[in-house]
Amino acid sequence: MSRATFFVERRETLRVSARNGSVEEQAEREAGVGLTEREGSGASYRWWDAGAHPPLPDAVRHRGAALLDGRPPDTQAVASVVTLARELEAQGRAQGARLEVTVRGLSQQVLCVDGVRAVEDVRQVVWLELRARVEREGMARTALGEWAFATPEALQAAAQRTPGWVEDVVGRARSKLDERPCPRGPLTVVLPPGSDAGVFFHEVCGHPLEGDVVSRGASFLARKRGERVAADFVTIADDPTEGSGGVGYRFDDEGTPARPATLVHQGRVDTPLLDLRTAEVLGLEPNGHGRRVDYRHLALPRMSHTVVRPYQGDLESILSEVEEGLLVSYLTPRHVHLLGGDFCFHFPEAREIRQGRLGAFVRPGLLRGNAAEALASIDAVGADSRTFFGLKGCGKLDQGGLPVSFGLPPCASRASPWSPRNERLDVGV
Amino acid sequence: MSAWTWECERWLEDAESLASAALRALRGVQEPARGELFIRVADELTAELDPVTGAYQESRGLSVRAAARVWRDGRLGVAQGLVAGEQELAALVGLAGEWAGSGAEAPRPSVDAEAGQLQSERALVRPSSEGLRALGAPLLDGVRGLGVTVQALFLEQRAELRLLAVSEGRCWVERPALERAMARCETSQGAVLDALAAPVLGGARDVTALLGRLRDALEALEGPGEAPDPSLPLALRPTVAAPLVAGLGVLLRGDVAAGTPALARALGKRLFPSAFTLVDEPGRQRDDEGQRASRLVLVERGQLATFLHSTASAALLGTASNARAVREPGGLLPAPGAFGLHIAPGESPLPDDCCELTARLETFTTMPKPGTVSLIAAGWERRGGQRVRRVRPFELELPVLPTLRRLRAVGPDLTFLPALEGCGTPTLLFDPLLRGAP
């Protein structure tokens, strides 16, 4: 028997970028409607831009009218954001750096209607990204800072703190001018709270437990469901309800109420991330993780806000017990093997830890290992969790740039099988 | 169906009515200002085929998106977005006109005298579920026969109408189409991803070449291997070599060259060995700024001959456009890019003794920092013309320009790789150039 669900979306985006003394601004509105018809494990989806859709059922037409009308995007905040971007860029210049400032805003209203229910949701986020470049004697180094706010007004309210932000980013870039060689071989790895390094858990726990990956037998982690893969104090979840400034929604893009999905519960592999289709295939209840980049796409099981649940201690106490290690603040996924768990991340920014203290920045390198071994080796999780919500989205199939965030307390792996290295087999040129 | 849906459908089928609407909208641009309107009407059908159950999920939609550019006193105003009727076309033109006075200085593409006829060089074929299923069926059978876990099978058909109208009352129309299939296979050492693509919809699609490439890659990965011997000549099969071509395509964009003085100064100089010739075949009559496109030799027998130019990037280097303006579907403003970039094939056979790299494991990006291609590759050690042992996957870092300067010879097996922006390359042969131990 076929089931039909309407998805209506209005999406306003804002982009302001300042660099080299000039500012570019762009505001856009997109709106449309999609119709999913499911039969068995198959599905058919049709989508239309606003104004080009067929006559809609009353429940969709009445509630969706405000989303599908031709109103231009709200540009009230643009002028103040442009002013802020100019000010920040000037602060970077005053500190001897070339600073690129990017502000992006996303305001999304969605409506899901099926034969049983009609639910609405509003999601808003504004990102500020600062990228500093400093030079000395022909050598250049860069550093990145990213912050997220609920609204442009919240960004403005926080603007009083911006001198600190610019100083932080420029200072890190400048410190990298004196960076040391990247260490080699196994050593302790510490991930700081609220950092981009939270992408590690997104990649090695989240993607392998997406319902479609699980249903195809392609996940190293799903094969261990119920088994212990980490210490008791390690709990990892994907939680769009946490409300700590990361990705959040009340209903997913299929109208299923949002709820946390515990990927690893007290060290044991637990729940996959499910949309309606994969829940049916796996014989489980959907858990509110059907997401799509926009109304032009079918929903897929995706992550939202991936968190490591806090435990005890803080970054300082964790560092104090490290004789020699690496504090890795930024990670860029390079390769994660879903079937076997081997991973390789590029780290563009890391600092030495020596005798419990932070040392110099080290040159970028690669962090390699196996996910099962890395999870098992986590021997400290702090209590001071913070949220990182960056500009980079998550890509899957033809759906790139889906906003995702991480909740990360400091995590350490002292008997680490993670192996940083700074050399590859490269060409002799 | 609403009146507008009917209008969109009609526009896709009937370029003349769309052209009339565009030209009417441009009447809002008052001389001496000049304007252009680029409109993309796209009928898109995508599907995911579950390799385990065979379940089929498809998504289809029709979209009309437009970008208006208006020049006044040499300054450019731009507006773009979805349009929901002829009135919105006019509104976009009006908005671009408002911003033109305060916009940045920018050159306007030339309007050649012979242009202006609506061209419909091919009949419109619309995407169809039947066509997509017919494409997916042999691929599903084929990948199931490979004996590995298949993570994803993704299928796509797209029919477009692209129209460019200018204030002088002229229009250009193209009807590009794309049919594409992509497979991702998991091995015990990592994932392999490959695709096929064709510029026409429907018809019998031969998946043999794609399956052959996948099989070749999987054979190299299905058993234990050893580290590569750095003393051996290196042979990069097309699947492994293609990211170098894609990377070079980025470096040779006019806007990139304009921001890289050393590269701009290299124009006309011999940068590479004479075995290396790089060509861009347009496969279309005009670029997305309406300029007549022809075959472009970017590197001729090692000599850097030109860059890829839109009107704006050409102006940055004080030259003329060579009709390589590309408008991406998501944002319709033109930027320089390639249409069918490939290395010209040679005649050199594989050396009897060499390190032959045939498999590239999927990575999130192949160029994490500008100018350097970073791969995880695997393959075979060849001795006496035979594959004698596997070379296990290893990280390979290839600075694009220095690596291609070390090219010794080029094979005859030109292959286009749709998974890498459609770039094409034959096997590339190098003297021993690996160093270090993986």
Coordinates of C-alpha atoms in Angstrom, one line a residue, chain A residues 48-382:
Chain A
W48 CA 8.5 21.3 -7.8
D49 CA 9.8 24.8 -7.3
A50 CA 7.4 27.2 -5.6
G51 CA 4.7 28.3 -8.1
A52 CA 5.3 25.3 -10.4
H53 CA 3.6 22.7 -8.3
P54 CA 0.4 20.9 -9.0
P55 CA -2.7 21.6 -6.9
L56 CA -1.9 20.7 -3.3
P57 CA -4.3 19.0 -0.8
D58 CA -6.0 21.5 1.4
A59 CA -3.9 20.6 4.5
V60 CA -0.7 21.3 2.5
R61 CA -2.0 24.3 0.7
H62 CA -3.2 26.2 3.7
R63 CA -0.3 25.6 6.0
G64 CA 2.3 25.8 3.2
A65 CA 1.1 29.0 1.7
A66 CA 3.4 31.2 3.8
L67 CA 6.4 29.1 2.7
L68 CA 5.6 29.0 -1.0
D69 CA 4.7 32.6 -1.6
G70 CA 7.0 34.8 -3.6
R71 CA 8.3 37.0 -0.8
P72 CA 11.9 38.1 -1.3
P73 CA 14.5 37.1 1.3
D74 CA 14.6 39.1 4.5
T75 CA 17.7 41.4 4.1
Q76 CA 17.2 43.5 7.2
A77 CA 20.3 42.1 8.8
V78 CA 22.6 42.5 5.8
A79 CA 23.7 46.0 6.5
S80 CA 24.8 45.3 10.0
V81 CA 26.6 42.1 9.0
V82 CA 28.5 43.9 6.3
T83 CA 29.6 46.5 8.8
L84 CA 30.8 43.8 11.2
A85 CA 32.6 42.0 8.4
R86 CA 34.4 45.2 7.5
E87 CA 35.4 45.9 11.1
L88 CA 36.7 42.4 11.6
E89 CA 38.8 42.5 8.4
A90 CA 40.2 45.9 9.5
Q91 CA 41.1 44.4 12.9
G92 CA 43.0 41.6 11.2
R93 CA 44.9 44.2 9.1
A94 CA 45.7 46.2 12.2
Q95 CA 47.3 43.0 13.7
G96 CA 49.4 42.5 10.6
A97 CA 47.4 39.7 9.1
R98 CA 45.3 39.2 6.0
L99 CA 41.9 38.2 7.3
E100 CA 39.1 36.7 5.2
V101 CA 35.7 37.1 6.9
T102 CA 32.8 35.0 5.9
V103 CA 29.3 35.2 7.4
R104 CA 26.7 32.8 6.2
G105 CA 23.1 32.6 7.3
L106 CA 20.6 29.8 6.8
S107 CA 16.9 30.2 7.7
Q108 CA 14.8 27.2 6.9
Q109 CA 11.1 26.7 7.4
V110 CA 9.7 23.2 6.7
L111 CA 6.4 21.5 6.7
C112 CA 5.7 17.8 6.6
V113 CA 2.2 16.5 5.9
D114 CA 1.1 12.9 5.6
G115 CA -2.3 11.2 6.1
V116 CA -1.9 11.3 9.9
R117 CA -0.1 14.5 10.9
A118 CA 1.2 17.9 9.8
V119 CA 4.3 19.2 11.5
E120 CA 6.3 22.4 11.1
D121 CA 9.8 23.3 12.1
V122 CA 12.1 26.3 11.8
R123 CA 15.8 26.0 11.8
Q124 CA 18.2 29.0 11.8
V125 CA 21.9 29.3 12.0
V126 CA 24.4 32.0 11.3
W127 CA 28.1 31.1 10.9
L128 CA 31.1 33.4 11.3
E129 CA 34.4 32.2 9.8
L130 CA 37.7 34.0 10.1
R131 CA 40.7 32.8 8.1
A132 CA 43.9 34.6 8.9
R133 CA 47.1 34.5 6.9
V134 CA 50.4 35.9 8.1
E135 CA 53.8 36.0 6.4
R136 CA 57.4 36.2 7.6
E137 CA 60.5 36.0 5.4
G138 CA 58.6 34.5 2.5
M139 CA 56.9 31.9 4.6
A140 CA 53.1 32.0 5.0
R141 CA 50.8 30.3 7.6
T142 CA 47.1 30.3 8.0
A143 CA 44.6 29.6 10.8
L144 CA 40.9 29.3 10.9
G145 CA 38.2 30.2 13.5
E146 CA 34.5 29.3 13.2
W147 CA 31.6 30.2 15.4
A148 CA 27.8 29.6 15.1
F149 CA 24.9 31.6 16.3
A150 CA 21.2 31.1 16.3
T151 CA 20.4 34.4 14.5
P152 CA 22.1 37.5 13.0
E153 CA 21.0 39.3 16.1
A154 CA 22.9 36.8 18.3
L155 CA 26.0 37.3 16.2
Q156 CA 25.7 41.1 16.6
A157 CA 25.2 40.6 20.4
A158 CA 28.4 38.6 20.5
A159 CA 30.3 41.1 18.4
Q160 CA 31.7 42.7 21.5
R161 CA 33.9 39.7 21.9
T162 CA 35.2 39.9 18.3
P163 CA 38.6 41.5 19.2
G164 CA 39.3 38.3 21.1
W165 CA 38.3 36.2 18.1
V166 CA 40.6 38.0 15.7
E167 CA 43.4 37.9 18.2
D168 CA 42.9 34.2 18.6
V169 CA 43.0 33.4 14.9
V170 CA 45.8 35.7 14.0
G171 CA 47.8 34.6 17.1
R172 CA 47.5 30.9 16.1
A173 CA 48.6 31.7 12.5
R174 CA 51.6 33.6 13.8
S175 CA 52.5 30.8 16.2
K176 CA 52.5 28.4 13.3
L177 CA 55.4 30.3 11.8
D178 CA 57.6 28.7 14.4
E179 CA 56.0 25.2 14.1
R180 CA 58.1 22.1 14.7
P181 CA 58.2 19.0 12.6
C182 CA 55.2 16.7 13.0
P183 CA 56.1 13.7 15.3
R184 CA 55.9 10.2 13.9
G185 CA 54.7 6.9 15.3
P186 CA 52.1 6.0 18.0
L187 CA 51.7 8.6 20.7
T188 CA 48.9 10.1 22.9
V189 CA 46.3 12.0 21.0
V190 CA 44.0 14.5 22.7
L191 CA 41.0 16.2 21.1
P192 CA 40.1 19.5 22.7
P193 CA 36.5 20.4 23.7
G194 CA 34.3 22.1 21.2
S195 CA 36.7 21.6 18.3
D196 CA 36.4 20.6 14.7
A197 CA 38.1 17.4 15.8
G198 CA 34.7 16.1 16.7
V199 CA 34.4 15.1 13.1
F200 CA 36.3 12.1 14.1
F201 CA 33.3 10.6 15.9
H202 CA 31.0 11.8 13.1
E203 CA 33.1 9.8 10.6
V204 CA 34.0 6.7 12.4
C205 CA 30.8 6.1 14.5
G206 CA 28.1 8.1 12.6
H207 CA 28.5 7.1 9.0
P208 CA 29.0 3.4 9.7
L209 CA 25.8 3.4 11.7
E210 CA 23.6 5.2 9.1
G211 CA 20.7 2.9 8.3
D212 CA 21.4 2.4 4.6
V213 CA 25.0 1.5 5.3
V214 CA 23.9 -0.9 8.0
S215 CA 21.3 -2.5 5.8
R216 CA 23.8 -3.2 3.0
G217 CA 26.1 -5.1 5.4
A218 CA 28.9 -2.6 4.7
S219 CA 29.5 -1.4 8.2
F220 CA 32.3 -2.6 10.4
L221 CA 30.5 -1.1 13.4
A222 CA 27.1 -2.6 12.8
R223 CA 28.6 -6.1 12.8
K224 CA 29.5 -5.4 16.4
R225 CA 26.1 -4.4 17.6
G226 CA 25.7 -5.0 21.3
E227 CA 29.5 -5.7 21.6
R228 CA 31.9 -3.7 23.6
V229 CA 34.1 -1.4 21.5
A230 CA 35.0 1.2 24.1
A231 CA 35.3 1.8 27.9
D232 CA 32.1 2.1 30.0
F233 CA 32.4 5.9 30.2
V234 CA 32.3 6.3 26.4
T235 CA 28.8 7.1 25.1
I236 CA 28.4 8.6 21.7
A237 CA 25.0 9.8 20.4
D238 CA 23.5 11.8 17.6
D239 CA 21.2 14.2 19.2
P240 CA 19.3 16.9 17.4
T241 CA 17.4 17.7 20.6
E242 CA 20.3 18.7 22.7
G243 CA 19.8 22.4 22.3
S244 CA 23.4 23.4 22.9
G245 CA 23.8 25.5 19.8
G246 CA 24.4 22.8 17.3
V247 CA 22.1 21.4 14.7
G248 CA 18.7 21.1 16.2
Y249 CA 15.2 20.3 15.0
R250 CA 11.9 19.1 16.5
F251 CA 11.0 16.9 13.5
D252 CA 13.2 15.5 10.9
D253 CA 12.6 16.1 7.2
E254 CA 10.0 13.2 7.0
G255 CA 8.0 14.6 9.9
T256 CA 9.3 12.0 12.5
P257 CA 9.8 13.5 15.9
A258 CA 13.5 14.1 16.6
R259 CA 15.1 12.0 19.3
P260 CA 18.7 11.1 20.3
A261 CA 20.1 8.0 18.8
T262 CA 22.7 6.4 21.0
L263 CA 25.4 5.1 18.6
V264 CA 27.7 3.7 21.4
H265 CA 26.1 3.3 24.8
Q266 CA 28.5 2.9 27.7
G267 CA 31.0 1.4 25.4
R268 CA 28.7 -0.9 23.4
V269 CA 27.5 -0.5 19.9
D270 CA 23.8 0.5 20.0
T271 CA 21.4 2.1 17.6
P272 CA 21.6 3.0 13.9
L273 CA 20.5 6.3 12.5
L274 CA 17.2 5.7 10.7
D275 CA 14.8 7.4 8.3
L276 CA 11.4 5.8 7.5
R277 CA 12.7 3.6 4.7
T278 CA 15.7 2.1 6.5
A279 CA 13.7 1.7 9.7
E280 CA 11.3 -0.5 7.8
V281 CA 14.1 -2.5 6.1
L282 CA 15.8 -3.1 9.4
G283 CA 12.6 -3.8 11.3
L284 CA 13.2 -0.9 13.7
E285 CA 11.3 2.3 14.7
P286 CA 12.4 5.4 12.8
N287 CA 14.4 7.7 15.1
G288 CA 14.1 11.1 13.5
H289 CA 17.3 11.1 11.3
G290 CA 15.7 11.4 7.9
R291 CA 17.3 14.5 6.5
R292 CA 17.7 16.2 3.1
V293 CA 19.8 19.1 1.8
D294 CA 16.6 20.6 0.3
Y295 CA 13.3 19.9 -1.2
R296 CA 14.9 18.6 -4.4
H297 CA 16.1 15.5 -2.7
L298 CA 14.8 12.4 -1.0
A299 CA 15.5 12.1 2.7
L300 CA 18.3 9.8 3.7
P301 CA 19.5 8.6 7.1
R302 CA 22.0 11.3 8.2
M303 CA 23.7 12.7 11.2
S304 CA 22.8 16.0 12.9
H305 CA 24.6 16.9 16.2
T306 CA 27.0 14.1 17.0
V307 CA 28.0 14.2 20.7
V308 CA 30.4 12.4 23.0
R309 CA 28.6 12.4 26.4
P310 CA 30.6 14.2 29.1
Y311 CA 32.3 12.2 31.8
Q312 CA 34.8 13.7 34.3
G313 CA 37.7 16.1 34.5
D314 CA 38.6 18.8 32.1
L315 CA 41.2 19.5 29.4
E316 CA 43.8 20.7 31.9
S317 CA 43.6 17.7 34.1
I318 CA 43.7 15.4 31.1
L319 CA 46.7 17.2 29.6
S320 CA 48.5 17.0 33.0
E321 CA 48.7 13.3 32.7
V322 CA 50.2 13.2 29.2
E323 CA 54.0 12.9 29.0
E324 CA 54.2 13.2 25.3
G325 CA 51.4 13.7 22.8
L326 CA 49.6 15.8 20.4
L327 CA 46.6 18.1 20.9
V328 CA 44.7 17.9 17.6
S329 CA 42.2 20.8 17.1
Y330 CA 41.3 20.4 13.4
L331 CA 40.7 17.2 11.4
T332 CA 39.8 16.9 7.8
P333 CA 38.6 13.4 6.8
R334 CA 40.7 11.9 4.1
H335 CA 39.6 8.3 4.0
V336 CA 37.4 6.2 6.3
H337 CA 36.9 2.6 5.4
L338 CA 33.3 1.6 6.3
L339 CA 33.9 -2.1 5.9
G340 CA 37.1 -2.4 7.9
G341 CA 37.3 0.8 10.0
D342 CA 40.7 2.0 8.9
F343 CA 40.8 5.8 8.8
C344 CA 43.1 8.5 7.7
F345 CA 42.5 12.2 8.7
H346 CA 44.6 15.2 7.7
F347 CA 45.3 17.5 10.6
P348 CA 46.0 21.1 9.6
E349 CA 46.5 22.2 13.1
A350 CA 48.0 20.5 16.2
R351 CA 50.2 21.3 19.2
E352 CA 52.8 19.3 21.0
I353 CA 52.1 18.1 24.6
R354 CA 55.2 17.6 26.7
Q355 CA 55.2 16.7 30.4
G356 CA 51.6 17.8 30.8
R357 CA 52.0 21.2 29.1
L358 CA 51.1 22.5 25.7
G359 CA 54.0 23.2 23.5
A360 CA 54.6 24.5 20.0
F361 CA 52.4 24.0 16.9
V362 CA 53.5 21.2 14.7
R363 CA 53.4 21.0 10.9
P364 CA 50.3 19.5 9.4
G365 CA 50.2 15.7 9.0
L366 CA 48.1 12.6 8.8
L367 CA 46.5 10.7 11.6
R368 CA 45.9 7.1 10.7
G369 CA 44.6 4.1 12.5
N370 CA 41.7 1.8 12.9
A371 CA 38.4 2.9 14.3
A372 CA 37.7 -0.1 16.5
E373 CA 41.2 0.1 18.0
A374 CA 41.0 3.9 18.4
L375 CA 37.6 3.7 20.2
A376 CA 38.9 1.0 22.5
S377 CA 41.9 3.1 23.3
I378 CA 40.0 6.2 24.6
D379 CA 40.9 6.4 28.3
A380 CA 39.7 9.8 29.2
V381 CA 36.6 11.8 28.5
G382 CA 36.2 15.2 30.2

